[in-house]
């Protein structure tokens, strides 16, 4: 298929960044999953889901079609209303995943005379959605307001701005209030991906947009259910008009079988659990504060500036970062190296995710391992 040693796979092999699937090490300490609040491993939540599924005697096994055909249900519509209310939004539309939601939103929202501006560290699902769009599209330097404004000045048509409230790779915040200020100045519409803020920031985990009181000003929000909520799927929040627009033009929504009822019930239960488990959010915050305090003492190491559950220590070079990850893993800590080209060359890092179930001793132990490898 490809000339010898010239396939993209060979290049990855030579560069040392071939992706391989591996099973999770069940006996190692989880410092890499998105299960920030421990919901995915909660027997209590699992029990609540099982019980709720058991109650629904007429439950079908699958949705049987897309929402526009046979796959719609009262369950889906009531869940959308409840989740939208929780996050203080007018309306919501459920997608099969956060990837689908971003792809479906960014690909259809702008027309060919419009412009999409998005942060250079945006998740692949945003980038892929932008690629599918017919609009003009430009990325701005990460969190760089001056660069964003310079692009806004030159933009044509309606301007859409795409950001993540908490960046998935670096864990840092987007300066949402300032970005919104620019959006107001240039009549741009702001889209915020709240994947890593859902369940973690804002009252009861309503997200950064609600935490900052910006819910009436943001055009659209994407909340995912597969991270802190521990289940699966996603919702796009916005106006009733936006919901209708997506139902009509968002291809991942229109042309894919809807989530099965069991999944919808799992999301419903996860939100009930979130409402009742504010203590978990505080536990997570305590761990973030502890990590930052202890990491701050390690002057020889470079950590990304982050106040979220995602903390990165920069170890330049794929070879070195892989060696460090291997060494830490062999000591029983499950962390993953983030290699270039996933991040820019020179920004390779160990991405550490903190969870409610990581003890302070375990966090300190992980930092000790990193420090002793790097000395
Ligand atoms: C910022 C961000 N948006 C969207 C997604 C996709 O969400 P999902 O895993 O539900 O497809 C991710 C997943 O990692 C993410 O980090």
GROMACS .gro file of C-alpha atoms and ligand atoms in nm:
model
  391
    1UNK     CA    1   0.000   0.000   0.000
    2UNK     CA    2   0.286   0.240   0.086
    3UNK     CA    3   0.651   0.236  -0.028
    4UNK     CA    4   0.872   0.055   0.219
    5UNK     CA    5   0.917   0.241   0.549
    6UNK     CA    6   0.710   0.531   0.421
    7UNK     CA    7   0.370   0.451   0.565
    8UNK     CA    8   0.228   0.686   0.830
    9UNK     CA    9   0.249   0.390   1.066
   10UNK     CA   10   0.620   0.340   0.998
   11UNK     CA   11   0.678   0.707   1.059
   12UNK     CA   12   0.506   0.678   1.396
   13UNK     CA   13   0.714   0.370   1.478
   14UNK     CA   14   1.035   0.551   1.387
   15UNK     CA   15   0.932   0.864   1.580
   16UNK     CA   16   0.841   0.656   1.884
   17UNK     CA   17   0.480   0.777   1.900
   18UNK     CA   18   0.282   0.478   1.772
   19UNK     CA   19  -0.053   0.457   1.951
   20UNK     CA   20  -0.137   0.118   2.101
   21UNK     CA   21  -0.437   0.001   2.298
   22UNK     CA   22  -0.362  -0.131   2.642
   23UNK     CA   23  -0.576  -0.262   2.921
   24UNK     CA   24  -0.602  -0.057   3.237
   25UNK     CA   25  -0.385  -0.193   3.513
   26UNK     CA   26  -0.649  -0.279   3.768
   27UNK     CA   27  -0.405  -0.280   4.057
   28UNK     CA   28  -0.248   0.057   3.986
   29UNK     CA   29  -0.361   0.394   4.118
   30UNK     CA   30  -0.576   0.588   3.873
   31UNK     CA   31  -0.417   0.924   3.798
   32UNK     CA   32  -0.524   0.935   3.435
   33UNK     CA   33  -0.898   0.880   3.392
   34UNK     CA   34  -1.162   1.151   3.360
   35UNK     CA   35  -1.358   0.997   3.648
   36UNK     CA   36  -1.282   1.303   3.863
   37UNK     CA   37  -1.558   1.245   4.120
   38UNK     CA   38  -1.535   0.866   4.126
   39UNK     CA   39  -1.886   0.830   3.977
   40UNK     CA   40  -1.782   0.570   3.719
   41UNK     CA   41  -1.663   0.340   3.998
   42UNK     CA   42  -1.943   0.422   4.244
   43UNK     CA   43  -2.138   0.113   4.352
   44UNK     CA   44  -2.406   0.346   4.489
   45UNK     CA   45  -2.460   0.511   4.150
   46UNK     CA   46  -2.448   0.172   3.976
   47UNK     CA   47  -2.718   0.048   4.217
   48UNK     CA   48  -2.935   0.355   4.154
   49UNK     CA   49  -2.909   0.305   3.777
   50UNK     CA   50  -2.990  -0.065   3.803
   51UNK     CA   51  -3.291   0.005   4.022
   52UNK     CA   52  -3.420   0.277   3.791
   53UNK     CA   53  -3.376   0.057   3.482
   54UNK     CA   54  -3.566  -0.218   3.667
   55UNK     CA   55  -3.859   0.018   3.731
   56UNK     CA   56  -3.909   0.085   3.360
   57UNK     CA   57  -4.088  -0.233   3.258
   58UNK     CA   58  -4.154  -0.123   2.902
   59UNK     CA   59  -3.792  -0.032   2.834
   60UNK     CA   60  -3.662  -0.125   2.489
   61UNK     CA   61  -3.303  -0.242   2.456
   62UNK     CA   62  -3.202   0.011   2.194
   63UNK     CA   63  -3.336   0.341   2.065
   64UNK     CA   64  -3.422   0.167   1.733
   65UNK     CA   65  -3.343   0.468   1.517
   66UNK     CA   66  -3.235   0.829   1.513
   67UNK     CA   67  -3.439   1.077   1.716
   68UNK     CA   68  -3.607   1.207   1.399
   69UNK     CA   69  -3.730   0.857   1.310
   70UNK     CA   70  -3.819   0.598   1.572
   71UNK     CA   71  -3.558   0.689   1.835
   72UNK     CA   72  -3.724   0.976   2.020
   73UNK     CA   73  -3.870   0.926   2.368
   74UNK     CA   74  -4.029   1.114   2.654
   75UNK     CA   75  -3.729   1.002   2.858
   76UNK     CA   76  -3.488   1.185   2.624
   77UNK     CA   77  -3.701   1.501   2.612
   78UNK     CA   78  -3.754   1.513   2.989
   79UNK     CA   79  -3.385   1.454   3.049
   80UNK     CA   80  -3.292   1.737   2.812
   81UNK     CA   81  -3.524   1.969   2.997
   82UNK     CA   82  -3.392   1.865   3.338
   83UNK     CA   83  -3.025   1.897   3.237
   84UNK     CA   84  -3.087   2.234   3.073
   85UNK     CA   85  -3.261   2.356   3.392
   86UNK     CA   86  -2.974   2.229   3.605
   87UNK     CA   87  -2.721   2.427   3.401
   88UNK     CA   88  -2.953   2.732   3.382
   89UNK     CA   89  -3.004   2.708   3.007
   90UNK     CA   90  -3.318   2.756   2.800
   91UNK     CA   91  -3.292   2.427   2.609
   92UNK     CA   92  -3.076   2.125   2.546
   93UNK     CA   93  -3.022   1.857   2.283
   94UNK     CA   94  -2.854   1.528   2.370
   95UNK     CA   95  -2.580   1.385   2.148
   96UNK     CA   96  -2.427   1.038   2.158
   97UNK     CA   97  -2.092   1.173   2.279
   98UNK     CA   98  -1.903   1.496   2.334
   99UNK     CA   99  -1.717   1.425   2.012
  100UNK     CA  100  -2.047   1.406   1.823
  101UNK     CA  101  -2.177   1.719   1.993
  102UNK     CA  102  -1.881   1.937   1.895
  103UNK     CA  103  -1.861   1.785   1.549
  104UNK     CA  104  -2.233   1.835   1.498
  105UNK     CA  105  -2.232   2.192   1.629
  106UNK     CA  106  -1.921   2.339   1.470
  107UNK     CA  107  -1.980   2.173   1.133
  108UNK     CA  108  -2.326   2.320   1.079
  109UNK     CA  109  -2.360   2.640   1.279
  110UNK     CA  110  -2.182   2.883   1.047
  111UNK     CA  111  -2.248   2.946   0.677
  112UNK     CA  112  -1.982   3.002   0.410
  113UNK     CA  113  -1.984   3.380   0.458
  114UNK     CA  114  -1.929   3.349   0.837
  115UNK     CA  115  -1.612   3.305   1.042
  116UNK     CA  116  -1.520   3.061   1.318
  117UNK     CA  117  -1.233   3.156   1.551
  118UNK     CA  118  -1.115   2.885   1.787
  119UNK     CA  119  -0.838   2.842   2.042
  120UNK     CA  120  -0.536   2.654   1.911
  121UNK     CA  121  -0.558   2.405   2.202
  122UNK     CA  122  -0.916   2.310   2.119
  123UNK     CA  123  -1.012   1.945   2.140
  124UNK     CA  124  -1.000   1.737   1.820
  125UNK     CA  125  -1.381   1.727   1.811
  126UNK     CA  126  -1.396   2.106   1.776
  127UNK     CA  127  -1.120   2.106   1.515
  128UNK     CA  128  -1.288   1.831   1.314
  129UNK     CA  129  -1.622   2.015   1.330
  130UNK     CA  130  -1.453   2.332   1.207
  131UNK     CA  131  -1.289   2.136   0.924
  132UNK     CA  132  -1.627   2.013   0.808
  133UNK     CA  133  -1.774   2.363   0.816
  134UNK     CA  134  -1.792   2.576   0.501
  135UNK     CA  135  -1.719   2.893   0.703
  136UNK     CA  136  -1.385   3.078   0.712
  137UNK     CA  137  -1.192   2.945   1.011
  138UNK     CA  138  -0.884   3.063   1.199
  139UNK     CA  139  -0.727   2.950   1.522
  140UNK     CA  140  -0.601   3.200   1.776
  141UNK     CA  141  -0.302   3.151   2.004
  142UNK     CA  142  -0.397   2.978   2.327
  143UNK     CA  143  -0.588   3.220   2.556
  144UNK     CA  144  -0.439   3.515   2.366
  145UNK     CA  145  -0.697   3.794   2.374
  146UNK     CA  146  -0.494   4.028   2.154
  147UNK     CA  147  -0.462   3.768   1.883
  148UNK     CA  148  -0.833   3.687   1.908
  149UNK     CA  149  -0.923   4.056   1.875
  150UNK     CA  150  -0.691   4.098   1.575
  151UNK     CA  151  -0.869   3.809   1.403
  152UNK     CA  152  -1.211   3.946   1.499
  153UNK     CA  153  -1.126   4.279   1.334
  154UNK     CA  154  -1.061   4.101   1.004
  155UNK     CA  155  -1.345   3.849   1.025
  156UNK     CA  156  -1.644   3.851   0.791
  157UNK     CA  157  -2.006   3.753   0.844
  158UNK     CA  158  -2.126   3.632   1.181
  159UNK     CA  159  -1.831   3.545   1.405
  160UNK     CA  160  -1.840   3.230   1.620
  161UNK     CA  161  -1.573   3.182   1.887
  162UNK     CA  162  -1.496   2.833   2.019
  163UNK     CA  163  -1.321   2.773   2.353
  164UNK     CA  164  -1.301   2.515   2.631
  165UNK     CA  165  -1.375   2.646   2.980
  166UNK     CA  166  -1.111   2.403   3.112
  167UNK     CA  167  -0.859   2.291   2.851
  168UNK     CA  168  -0.840   1.916   2.823
  169UNK     CA  169  -0.466   1.885   2.777
  170UNK     CA  170  -0.326   2.167   2.990
  171UNK     CA  171  -0.604   2.192   3.248
  172UNK     CA  172  -0.599   2.573   3.249
  173UNK     CA  173  -0.907   2.796   3.229
  174UNK     CA  174  -1.023   3.003   2.937
  175UNK     CA  175  -1.055   3.373   3.034
  176UNK     CA  176  -1.428   3.350   2.966
  177UNK     CA  177  -1.533   3.693   3.092
  178UNK     CA  178  -1.271   3.874   2.885
  179UNK     CA  179  -1.346   3.664   2.577
  180UNK     CA  180  -1.714   3.742   2.621
  181UNK     CA  181  -1.625   4.111   2.643
  182UNK     CA  182  -1.459   4.085   2.302
  183UNK     CA  183  -1.754   3.889   2.167
  184UNK     CA  184  -1.989   4.167   2.275
  185UNK     CA  185  -1.765   4.431   2.115
  186UNK     CA  186  -1.755   4.246   1.781
  187UNK     CA  187  -2.107   4.096   1.799
  188UNK     CA  188  -1.957   3.747   1.804
  189UNK     CA  189  -2.128   3.435   1.943
  190UNK     CA  190  -1.941   3.234   2.206
  191UNK     CA  191  -1.943   2.854   2.220
  192UNK     CA  192  -1.800   2.698   2.537
  193UNK     CA  193  -1.704   2.333   2.571
  194UNK     CA  194  -1.750   2.253   2.941
  195UNK     CA  195  -1.634   1.889   2.920
  196UNK     CA  196  -1.380   1.915   3.202
  197UNK     CA  197  -1.576   2.167   3.409
  198UNK     CA  198  -1.899   1.965   3.422
  199UNK     CA  199  -1.948   1.832   3.774
  200UNK     CA  200  -1.632   2.006   3.892
  201UNK     CA  201  -1.682   2.384   3.880
  202UNK     CA  202  -1.973   2.606   3.970
  203UNK     CA  203  -2.240   2.540   4.232
  204UNK     CA  204  -2.303   2.161   4.237
  205UNK     CA  205  -2.082   2.126   3.929
  206UNK     CA  206  -2.294   2.339   3.694
  207UNK     CA  207  -1.986   2.448   3.505
  208UNK     CA  208  -1.764   2.754   3.468
  209UNK     CA  209  -2.021   2.951   3.267
  210UNK     CA  210  -2.271   2.935   3.554
  211UNK     CA  211  -1.993   2.990   3.809
  212UNK     CA  212  -1.911   3.320   3.636
  213UNK     CA  213  -2.278   3.414   3.586
  214UNK     CA  214  -2.244   3.418   3.207
  215UNK     CA  215  -2.517   3.172   3.113
  216UNK     CA  216  -2.742   3.434   2.953
  217UNK     CA  217  -2.458   3.567   2.736
  218UNK     CA  218  -2.305   3.248   2.598
  219UNK     CA  219  -2.450   3.127   2.269
  220UNK     CA  220  -2.394   2.753   2.323
  221UNK     CA  221  -2.240   2.520   2.578
  222UNK     CA  222  -2.133   2.157   2.544
  223UNK     CA  223  -2.150   1.943   2.858
  224UNK     CA  224  -2.027   1.586   2.842
  225UNK     CA  225  -2.152   1.301   3.060
  226UNK     CA  226  -1.850   1.074   3.022
  227UNK     CA  227  -1.609   1.258   3.248
  228UNK     CA  228  -1.697   1.368   3.603
  229UNK     CA  229  -2.051   1.231   3.563
  230UNK     CA  230  -1.903   0.886   3.502
  231UNK     CA  231  -2.152   0.777   3.234
  232UNK     CA  232  -2.177   0.855   2.860
  233UNK     CA  233  -2.314   1.106   2.609
  234UNK     CA  234  -2.332   1.485   2.590
  235UNK     CA  235  -2.571   1.777   2.561
  236UNK     CA  236  -2.561   2.104   2.372
  237UNK     CA  237  -2.727   2.385   2.567
  238UNK     CA  238  -2.860   2.707   2.419
  239UNK     CA  239  -3.178   2.868   2.294
  240UNK     CA  240  -3.488   2.690   2.165
  241UNK     CA  241  -3.396   2.823   1.818
  242UNK     CA  242  -3.049   2.667   1.843
  243UNK     CA  243  -3.203   2.333   1.942
  244UNK     CA  244  -3.437   2.345   1.642
  245UNK     CA  245  -3.148   2.441   1.415
  246UNK     CA  246  -2.941   2.143   1.534
  247UNK     CA  247  -3.233   1.904   1.492
  248UNK     CA  248  -3.251   2.020   1.131
  249UNK     CA  249  -2.888   2.055   1.030
  250UNK     CA  250  -2.656   1.869   1.269
  251UNK     CA  251  -2.560   1.555   1.083
  252UNK     CA  252  -2.429   1.342   1.376
  253UNK     CA  253  -2.767   1.404   1.544
  254UNK     CA  254  -2.979   1.338   1.236
  255UNK     CA  255  -2.799   1.035   1.094
  256UNK     CA  256  -2.715   0.823   1.398
  257UNK     CA  257  -2.914   0.592   1.624
  258UNK     CA  258  -3.000   0.776   1.946
  259UNK     CA  259  -2.861   0.675   2.286
  260UNK     CA  260  -3.040   0.371   2.429
  261UNK     CA  261  -3.284   0.424   2.719
  262UNK     CA  262  -3.040   0.261   2.963
  263UNK     CA  263  -2.788   0.532   2.883
  264UNK     CA  264  -3.045   0.806   2.933
  265UNK     CA  265  -3.142   0.659   3.269
  266UNK     CA  266  -2.774   0.642   3.365
  267UNK     CA  267  -2.737   1.014   3.283
  268UNK     CA  268  -3.053   1.094   3.479
  269UNK     CA  269  -2.921   0.904   3.782
  270UNK     CA  270  -2.576   1.063   3.752
  271UNK     CA  271  -2.733   1.411   3.767
  272UNK     CA  272  -2.940   1.313   4.073
  273UNK     CA  273  -2.622   1.180   4.230
  274UNK     CA  274  -2.437   1.503   4.148
  275UNK     CA  275  -2.712   1.706   4.313
  276UNK     CA  276  -2.676   1.502   4.629
  277UNK     CA  277  -2.298   1.477   4.638
  278UNK     CA  278  -2.166   1.830   4.678
  279UNK     CA  279  -1.917   1.693   4.931
  280UNK     CA  280  -1.737   1.511   4.651
  281UNK     CA  281  -1.670   1.835   4.465
  282UNK     CA  282  -1.515   1.979   4.779
  283UNK     CA  283  -1.303   1.664   4.822
  284UNK     CA  284  -1.174   1.707   4.469
  285UNK     CA  285  -1.096   2.074   4.530
  286UNK     CA  286  -0.899   1.984   4.845
  287UNK     CA  287  -0.691   1.744   4.641
  288UNK     CA  288  -0.624   2.003   4.372
  289UNK     CA  289  -0.511   2.254   4.638
  290UNK     CA  290  -0.290   1.988   4.802
  291UNK     CA  291  -0.133   1.890   4.471
  292UNK     CA  292  -0.058   2.251   4.378
  293UNK     CA  293   0.089   2.327   4.717
  294UNK     CA  294   0.322   2.025   4.708
  295UNK     CA  295   0.408   2.064   4.339
  296UNK     CA  296   0.495   2.428   4.407
  297UNK     CA  297   0.772   2.309   4.636
  298UNK     CA  298   0.941   2.117   4.351
  299UNK     CA  299   1.131   2.408   4.202
  300UNK     CA  300   1.319   2.200   3.944
  301UNK     CA  301   0.997   2.088   3.774
  302UNK     CA  302   0.778   2.286   3.536
  303UNK     CA  303   0.403   2.252   3.592
  304UNK     CA  304   0.133   2.404   3.374
  305UNK     CA  305  -0.061   2.679   3.551
  306UNK     CA  306  -0.385   2.497   3.631
  307UNK     CA  307  -0.653   2.514   3.899
  308UNK     CA  308  -0.846   2.217   3.764
  309UNK     CA  309  -0.827   1.841   3.818
  310UNK     CA  310  -0.590   1.822   3.520
  311UNK     CA  311  -0.230   1.897   3.612
  312UNK     CA  312   0.063   1.863   3.374
  313UNK     CA  313   0.431   1.840   3.437
  314UNK     CA  314   0.631   1.933   3.128
  315UNK     CA  315   0.907   1.690   3.035
  316UNK     CA  316   1.044   1.788   2.699
  317UNK     CA  317   1.088   1.519   2.433
  318UNK     CA  318   0.892   1.203   2.354
  319UNK     CA  319   1.170   0.969   2.465
  320UNK     CA  320   1.217   1.129   2.806
  321UNK     CA  321   0.848   1.169   2.883
  322UNK     CA  322   0.782   0.806   2.788
  323UNK     CA  323   1.067   0.690   3.010
  324UNK     CA  324   0.930   0.889   3.302
  325UNK     CA  325   0.578   0.756   3.247
  326UNK     CA  326   0.713   0.399   3.230
  327UNK     CA  327   0.907   0.446   3.551
  328UNK     CA  328   0.610   0.589   3.740
  329UNK     CA  329   0.378   0.321   3.603
  330UNK     CA  330   0.614   0.050   3.725
  331UNK     CA  331   0.574   0.200   4.074
  332UNK     CA  332   0.198   0.150   4.055
  333UNK     CA  333   0.075   0.494   3.943
  334UNK     CA  334  -0.132   0.498   3.625
  335UNK     CA  335  -0.030   0.817   3.444
  336UNK     CA  336   0.001   0.868   3.070
  337UNK     CA  337   0.259   1.060   2.871
  338UNK     CA  338   0.125   1.315   2.625
  339UNK     CA  339   0.352   1.304   2.324
  340UNK     CA  340   0.406   1.534   2.031
  341UNK     CA  341   0.232   1.570   1.786
  342UNK     CA  342  -0.070   1.550   2.023
  343UNK     CA  343   0.094   1.853   2.189
  344UNK     CA  344   0.348   2.084   2.025
  345UNK     CA  345   0.706   1.962   2.022
  346UNK     CA  346   0.872   2.083   2.343
  347UNK     CA  347   0.546   2.070   2.538
  348UNK     CA  348   0.544   1.693   2.593
  349UNK     CA  349   0.416   1.622   2.941
  350UNK     CA  350   0.285   1.382   3.197
  351UNK     CA  351  -0.085   1.457   3.236
  352UNK     CA  352  -0.206   1.391   3.586
  353UNK     CA  353  -0.577   1.371   3.662
  354UNK     CA  354  -0.679   1.411   4.023
  355UNK     CA  355  -0.980   1.233   4.169
  356UNK     CA  356  -1.178   1.226   4.492
  357UNK     CA  357  -1.050   0.873   4.552
  358UNK     CA  358  -0.678   0.965   4.532
  359UNK     CA  359  -0.551   0.998   4.889
  360UNK     CA  360  -0.316   1.277   4.994
  361UNK     CA  361  -0.047   1.014   5.056
  362UNK     CA  362  -0.088   0.877   4.703
  363UNK     CA  363  -0.064   1.227   4.554
  364UNK     CA  364   0.250   1.297   4.755
  365UNK     CA  365   0.390   0.957   4.651
  366UNK     CA  366   0.333   1.036   4.285
  367UNK     CA  367   0.507   1.372   4.314
  368UNK     CA  368   0.799   1.205   4.494
  369UNK     CA  369   0.836   0.956   4.207
  370UNK     CA  370   0.836   1.234   3.947
  371UNK     CA  371   1.089   1.436   4.144
  372UNK     CA  372   1.328   1.147   4.201
  373UNK     CA  373   1.323   1.053   3.829
  374UNK     CA  374   1.396   1.409   3.723
  375UNK     CA  375   1.676   1.479   3.973
  376LIG     C1  376  -1.272   1.921   2.573
  376LIG     C2  377  -1.336   1.797   2.524
  376LIG     N1  378  -1.445   1.807   2.447
  376LIG     C3  379  -1.508   1.698   2.399
  376LIG     C4  380  -1.460   1.572   2.428
  376LIG     C5  381  -1.530   1.452   2.372
  376LIG     O1  382  -1.618   1.402   2.467
  376LIG     P1  383  -1.661   1.248   2.461
  376LIG     O2  384  -1.551   1.171   2.525
  376LIG     O3  385  -1.790   1.243   2.534
  376LIG     O4  386  -1.676   1.212   2.317
  376LIG     C6  387  -1.347   1.556   2.507
  376LIG     C7  388  -1.296   1.419   2.537
  376LIG     O5  389  -1.191   1.397   2.583
  376LIG     C8  390  -1.283   1.672   2.556
  376LIG     O6  391  -1.173   1.662   2.631
   0.00000   0.00000   0.00000
